[in-house]
Short mmCIF file of C-alpha atoms (C1' of nucleotides) in Angstrom, two decimals:
data_model
loop_
_atom_site.label_atom_id
_atom_site.label_comp_id
_atom_site.label_asym_id
_atom_site.label_seq_id
_atom_site.Cartn_x
_atom_site.Cartn_y
_atom_site.Cartn_z
CA UNK A 1 -17.45 43.52 22.92
CA UNK A 2 -18.08 46.29 20.50
CA UNK A 3 -21.25 45.71 18.53
CA UNK A 4 -21.27 49.29 16.91
CA UNK A 5 -22.74 49.23 13.36
CA UNK A 6 -19.70 50.67 11.84
CA UNK A 7 -20.36 51.59 8.24
CA UNK A 8 -16.51 51.31 7.36
CA UNK A 9 -16.47 47.60 8.00
CA UNK A 10 -16.06 45.13 5.18
CA UNK A 11 -19.12 43.23 4.08
CA UNK A 12 -17.86 40.02 5.53
CA UNK A 13 -16.94 41.88 8.83
CA UNK A 14 -20.52 43.20 8.89
CA UNK A 15 -21.94 39.81 8.34
CA UNK A 16 -19.77 38.07 11.04
CA UNK A 17 -20.69 41.03 13.44
CA UNK A 18 -24.31 40.20 12.81
CA UNK A 19 -23.91 36.65 13.72
CA UNK A 20 -22.26 37.78 16.94
CA UNK A 21 -25.20 40.06 17.47
CA UNK A 22 -27.81 37.18 16.97
CA UNK A 23 -25.69 34.96 19.39
CA UNK A 24 -25.96 37.70 22.04
CA UNK A 25 -29.61 38.33 21.27
CA UNK A 26 -32.51 37.07 23.37
CA UNK A 27 -35.48 35.90 21.38
CA UNK A 28 -37.61 35.08 24.55
CA UNK A 29 -39.23 37.48 27.04
CA UNK A 30 -37.01 38.99 29.42
CA UNK A 31 -39.12 41.92 30.44
CA UNK A 32 -40.45 43.33 33.76
CA UNK A 33 -43.80 44.73 32.14
CA UNK A 34 -46.52 43.28 30.00
CA UNK A 35 -48.72 44.22 27.01
CA UNK A 36 -51.40 44.98 29.59
CA UNK A 37 -49.06 47.62 31.22
CA UNK A 38 -48.42 49.17 27.90
CA UNK A 39 -52.21 49.51 27.42
CA UNK A 40 -52.79 50.87 30.92
CA UNK A 41 -50.21 53.49 30.42
CA UNK A 42 -47.86 51.80 32.95
CA UNK A 43 -44.94 51.46 30.41
CA UNK A 44 -43.04 53.68 28.13
CA UNK A 45 -43.02 52.85 24.47
CA UNK A 46 -40.70 54.58 22.01
CA UNK A 47 -41.44 54.69 18.35
CA UNK A 48 -38.37 55.15 16.14
CA UNK A 49 -38.58 56.18 12.35
CA UNK A 50 -36.52 58.00 9.73
CA UNK A 51 -36.86 60.45 6.85
CA UNK A 52 -34.10 61.30 4.43
CA UNK A 53 -32.49 64.19 3.08
CA UNK A 54 -31.12 62.60 -0.17
CA UNK A 55 -30.52 65.88 -2.12
CA UNK A 56 -27.29 66.40 -0.33
CA UNK A 57 -23.81 65.05 -0.49
CA UNK A 58 -23.47 63.40 1.67
CA UNK A 59 -26.92 62.39 2.25
CA UNK A 60 -28.33 62.80 5.67
CA UNK A 61 -30.83 60.74 7.83
CA UNK A 62 -33.22 62.30 10.30
CA UNK A 63 -33.99 59.89 12.94
CA UNK A 64 -36.90 60.68 14.93
CA UNK A 65 -38.06 59.10 18.45
CA UNK A 66 -41.56 59.61 19.85
CA UNK A 67 -42.07 58.24 23.44
CA UNK A 68 -45.69 57.41 24.39
CA UNK A 69 -47.22 56.46 27.80
CA UNK A 70 -50.75 55.06 27.08
CA UNK A 71 -52.17 57.44 24.55
CA UNK A 72 -50.24 60.34 25.39
CA UNK A 73 -46.74 61.61 24.00
CA UNK A 74 -44.39 62.41 26.78
CA UNK A 75 -41.35 63.18 24.56
CA UNK A 76 -40.08 63.77 21.09
CA UNK A 77 -36.49 63.99 19.97
CA UNK A 78 -34.34 63.68 16.72
CA UNK A 79 -30.97 63.81 15.30
CA UNK A 80 -29.59 64.80 11.82
CA UNK A 81 -26.74 62.64 10.89
CA UNK A 82 -24.54 61.93 7.78
CA UNK A 83 -25.05 58.65 5.86
CA UNK A 84 -21.93 56.96 4.78
CA UNK A 85 -23.16 53.61 2.87
CA UNK A 86 -26.14 52.83 0.70
CA UNK A 87 -28.90 50.67 1.48
CA UNK A 88 -28.27 46.96 1.12
CA UNK A 89 -30.74 44.28 1.84
CA UNK A 90 -29.65 42.64 5.08
CA UNK A 91 -27.16 45.45 6.22
CA UNK A 92 -29.78 48.09 6.78
CA UNK A 93 -28.32 48.52 10.37
CA UNK A 94 -24.96 49.47 9.01
CA UNK A 95 -26.73 52.49 7.18
CA UNK A 96 -29.16 53.48 9.70
CA UNK A 97 -28.07 52.16 13.06
CA UNK A 98 -25.63 54.82 14.02
CA UNK A 99 -28.05 57.61 12.97
CA UNK A 100 -30.67 56.08 15.23
CA UNK A 101 -28.30 55.59 18.31
CA UNK A 102 -27.51 59.37 17.86
CA UNK A 103 -31.24 60.14 18.20
CA UNK A 104 -31.59 57.76 21.19
CA UNK A 105 -28.50 59.38 22.90
CA UNK A 106 -30.61 62.69 23.21
CA UNK A 107 -33.54 61.01 24.94
CA UNK A 108 -34.33 62.30 28.48
CA UNK A 109 -36.79 59.59 29.42
CA UNK A 110 -35.90 55.93 29.48
CA UNK A 111 -38.29 53.86 27.53
CA UNK A 112 -39.37 50.35 28.44
CA UNK A 113 -39.58 49.15 24.83
CA UNK A 114 -38.42 50.26 21.28
CA UNK A 115 -40.31 49.83 18.11
CA UNK A 116 -38.18 50.01 15.05
CA UNK A 117 -39.02 50.50 11.47
CA UNK A 118 -37.53 47.30 9.95
CA UNK A 119 -36.90 43.68 10.80
CA UNK A 120 -35.50 41.96 13.98
CA UNK A 121 -35.32 38.34 13.93
CA UNK A 122 -36.68 38.13 10.30
CA UNK A 123 -33.26 38.57 8.82
CA UNK A 124 -30.74 36.35 6.97
CA UNK A 125 -28.41 36.12 10.15
CA UNK A 126 -31.34 36.74 12.61
CA UNK A 127 -29.76 40.18 13.26
CA UNK A 128 -31.94 42.97 11.60
CA UNK A 129 -31.89 46.58 12.72
CA UNK A 130 -34.21 45.97 15.59
CA UNK A 131 -32.16 43.18 16.90
CA UNK A 132 -28.87 45.10 16.41
CA UNK A 133 -29.91 48.34 18.04
CA UNK A 134 -31.86 46.27 20.72
CA UNK A 135 -28.67 44.34 21.79
CA UNK A 136 -26.52 47.48 21.85
CA UNK A 137 -28.83 49.38 24.05
CA UNK A 138 -29.84 46.25 26.04
CA UNK A 139 -33.51 47.27 25.87
CA UNK A 140 -36.53 45.09 24.98
CA UNK A 141 -37.15 45.74 21.06
CA UNK A 142 -39.58 44.90 18.40
CA UNK A 143 -39.19 45.21 14.58
CA UNK A 144 -42.28 46.42 12.78
CA UNK A 145 -41.69 45.98 8.91
CA UNK A 146 -43.95 46.80 6.21
CA UNK A 147 -42.76 44.08 3.82
CA UNK A 148 -41.11 40.62 4.31
CA UNK A 149 -37.20 40.35 3.86
CA UNK A 150 -36.97 36.48 4.24
CA UNK A 151 -38.71 33.69 6.10
CA UNK A 152 -41.72 31.80 4.96
CA UNK A 153 -45.37 32.61 5.86
CA UNK A 154 -47.13 29.37 7.01
CA UNK A 155 -50.20 30.29 5.31
CA UNK A 156 -51.43 32.97 2.69
CA UNK A 157 -51.09 36.51 4.22
CA UNK A 158 -53.63 37.89 1.77
CA UNK A 159 -57.05 39.32 3.06
CA UNK A 160 -56.46 38.54 6.81
CA UNK A 161 -59.07 39.73 9.07
CA UNK A 162 -58.18 42.54 11.58
CA UNK A 163 -56.21 41.08 14.44
CA UNK A 164 -55.33 37.81 12.56
CA UNK A 165 -51.72 36.80 12.44
CA UNK A 166 -49.66 34.17 10.48
CA UNK A 167 -46.40 32.57 11.66
CA UNK A 168 -43.27 33.29 9.62
CA UNK A 169 -40.96 30.34 9.68
CA UNK A 170 -37.25 30.56 9.07
CA UNK A 171 -36.62 29.56 5.46
CA UNK A 172 -33.65 27.96 3.71
CA UNK A 173 -31.47 30.90 3.58
CA UNK A 174 -31.80 31.39 7.40
CA UNK A 175 -29.92 29.69 10.23
CA UNK A 176 -33.15 28.52 12.09
CA UNK A 177 -36.34 26.86 11.30
CA UNK A 178 -38.14 28.30 14.22
CA UNK A 179 -40.93 30.83 14.09
CA UNK A 180 -38.90 34.26 13.59
CA UNK A 181 -42.02 36.45 13.51
CA UNK A 182 -45.50 37.08 12.53
CA UNK A 183 -47.59 38.74 9.75
CA UNK A 184 -49.99 40.76 11.62
CA UNK A 185 -52.96 42.49 10.32
CA UNK A 186 -53.33 45.50 12.57
CA UNK A 187 -56.09 47.05 10.36
CA UNK A 188 -58.29 45.83 7.72
CA UNK A 189 -61.13 47.01 5.53
CA UNK A 190 -64.15 44.74 4.26
CA UNK A 191 -62.47 44.59 1.01
CA UNK A 192 -59.38 42.89 2.62
CA UNK A 193 -56.98 44.96 0.65
CA UNK A 194 -54.35 46.22 3.32
CA UNK A 195 -50.96 44.40 3.65
CA UNK A 196 -50.15 43.14 6.96
CA UNK A 197 -47.30 44.19 9.19
CA UNK A 198 -44.30 41.84 9.73
CA UNK A 199 -43.43 41.75 13.36
CA UNK A 200 -40.31 40.13 14.74
CA UNK A 201 -38.36 40.11 18.03
CA UNK A 202 -35.74 42.65 18.30
CA UNK A 203 -34.35 41.75 21.76
CA UNK A 204 -35.55 40.18 24.93
CA UNK A 205 -39.04 39.60 23.48
CA UNK A 206 -40.61 36.58 21.92
CA UNK A 207 -42.27 36.56 18.55
CA UNK A 208 -45.76 36.08 20.18
CA UNK A 209 -45.13 38.84 22.88
CA UNK A 210 -43.75 41.10 20.06
CA UNK A 211 -47.20 41.02 18.19
CA UNK A 212 -48.97 41.69 21.70
CA UNK A 213 -46.96 44.72 22.32
CA UNK A 214 -47.70 46.05 18.88
CA UNK A 215 -51.43 45.40 19.16
CA UNK A 216 -51.25 46.99 22.85
CA UNK A 217 -50.09 50.27 21.26
CA UNK A 218 -53.33 50.69 19.59
CA UNK A 219 -54.04 53.37 17.03
CA UNK A 220 -56.65 53.78 14.25
CA UNK A 221 -54.07 53.15 11.78
CA UNK A 222 -51.89 50.30 10.13
CA UNK A 223 -48.80 51.25 11.90
CA UNK A 224 -48.67 51.31 15.78
CA UNK A 225 -49.17 54.79 17.20
CA UNK A 226 -45.67 55.32 18.60
CA UNK A 227 -44.29 54.44 15.12
CA UNK A 228 -46.80 56.64 13.32
CA UNK A 229 -45.97 59.47 15.49
CA UNK A 230 -42.41 59.08 14.93
CA UNK A 231 -42.82 58.83 11.15
CA UNK A 232 -45.01 62.09 11.15
CA UNK A 233 -42.39 63.80 13.35
CA UNK A 234 -39.44 62.82 11.19
CA UNK A 235 -41.44 64.25 8.06
CA UNK A 236 -42.14 67.55 9.91
CA UNK A 237 -38.55 68.10 10.92
CA UNK A 238 -37.38 66.90 7.49
CA UNK A 239 -39.29 69.90 5.92
CA UNK A 240 -38.03 72.26 8.51
CA UNK A 241 -34.46 71.36 7.57
CA UNK A 242 -35.17 71.35 3.97
CA UNK A 243 -36.51 74.93 4.23
CA UNK A 244 -33.71 76.13 6.44
CA UNK A 245 -31.22 74.86 3.85
CA UNK A 246 -32.95 76.18 0.89
"C1'" DG B 1 -26.68 31.84 -13.99
"C1'" DC B 2 -31.39 32.59 -11.77
"C1'" DG B 3 -34.01 34.69 -8.01
"C1'" DA B 4 -34.76 37.58 -4.03
"C1'" DC B 5 -34.26 41.45 -1.26
"C1'" DA B 6 -36.27 45.68 5.67
"C1'" DG B 7 -35.55 51.09 4.52
"C1'" DA C 1 -36.66 55.55 1.74
"C1'" DT C 2 -37.84 59.50 -2.10
"C1'" DC C 3 -39.91 61.66 -6.51
"C1'" DT C 4 -45.60 63.11 -6.56
"C1'" DT C 5 -51.90 64.34 -8.25
"C1'" DG C 6 -55.36 62.70 -9.04
"C1'" DT C 7 -58.38 59.05 -8.92
"C1'" DC C 8 -60.79 54.28 -8.82
"C1'" DG C 9 -63.76 52.00 -5.67
"C1'" DC C 10 -66.36 50.88 -1.24
#
DNA sequence: GCGACAG
DNA sequence: ATCTTGTCGC
């Protein structure tokens, strides 16, 4: 089976491929390491994020990957790739999946877990970016999104205390009623103004464990450290390319 | 037609 | 995502 996120597919072909991806995905724990291992530096976690070069035709994506073991960064890599289709809610993997796979191909280390910027199971067809790339690489993956694509929070997610989480149930536009993820307040101030992260299983991780992994990555900021590092690295490299191309 | 929408 | 400085508030 070829699950490659081919941007040339028709919209309906993309949607049916996502249903196949969801069927092949595992939303329960199938891992040989624990959140505790992540804390102790006995597991490799890779944060993946992107920056974009939109003032070009075609536009290009700069995909960055930062691998961490405990608090230390052991590898950073990136890839610059052409983008062929625009962003369409629900079809993000077909725009960014290829570019991300290109960056993962240059990795020398072999991460135990991937943290992607976007949704996993919190998706119309339970096949968001984290699930799509997770299934293709057959690597435990988690989706870390800064806003909610779909699904229904069981309770208000406003002003949660640091460490609190609220289950996200499948809604009427999704094929399941199960818990598809969690709103997770990684950081909070007394004023209670920071929005929570929306964590969901990508592949081979349950919704509960996905949150535990993010929590285990630590960091002083809202985003888990590997993701924050990847974000900064992507911006850094983007400037480099922008200057070179100027 | 209305509403809603990761990055 | 990206375009972008200062600024309101704890």
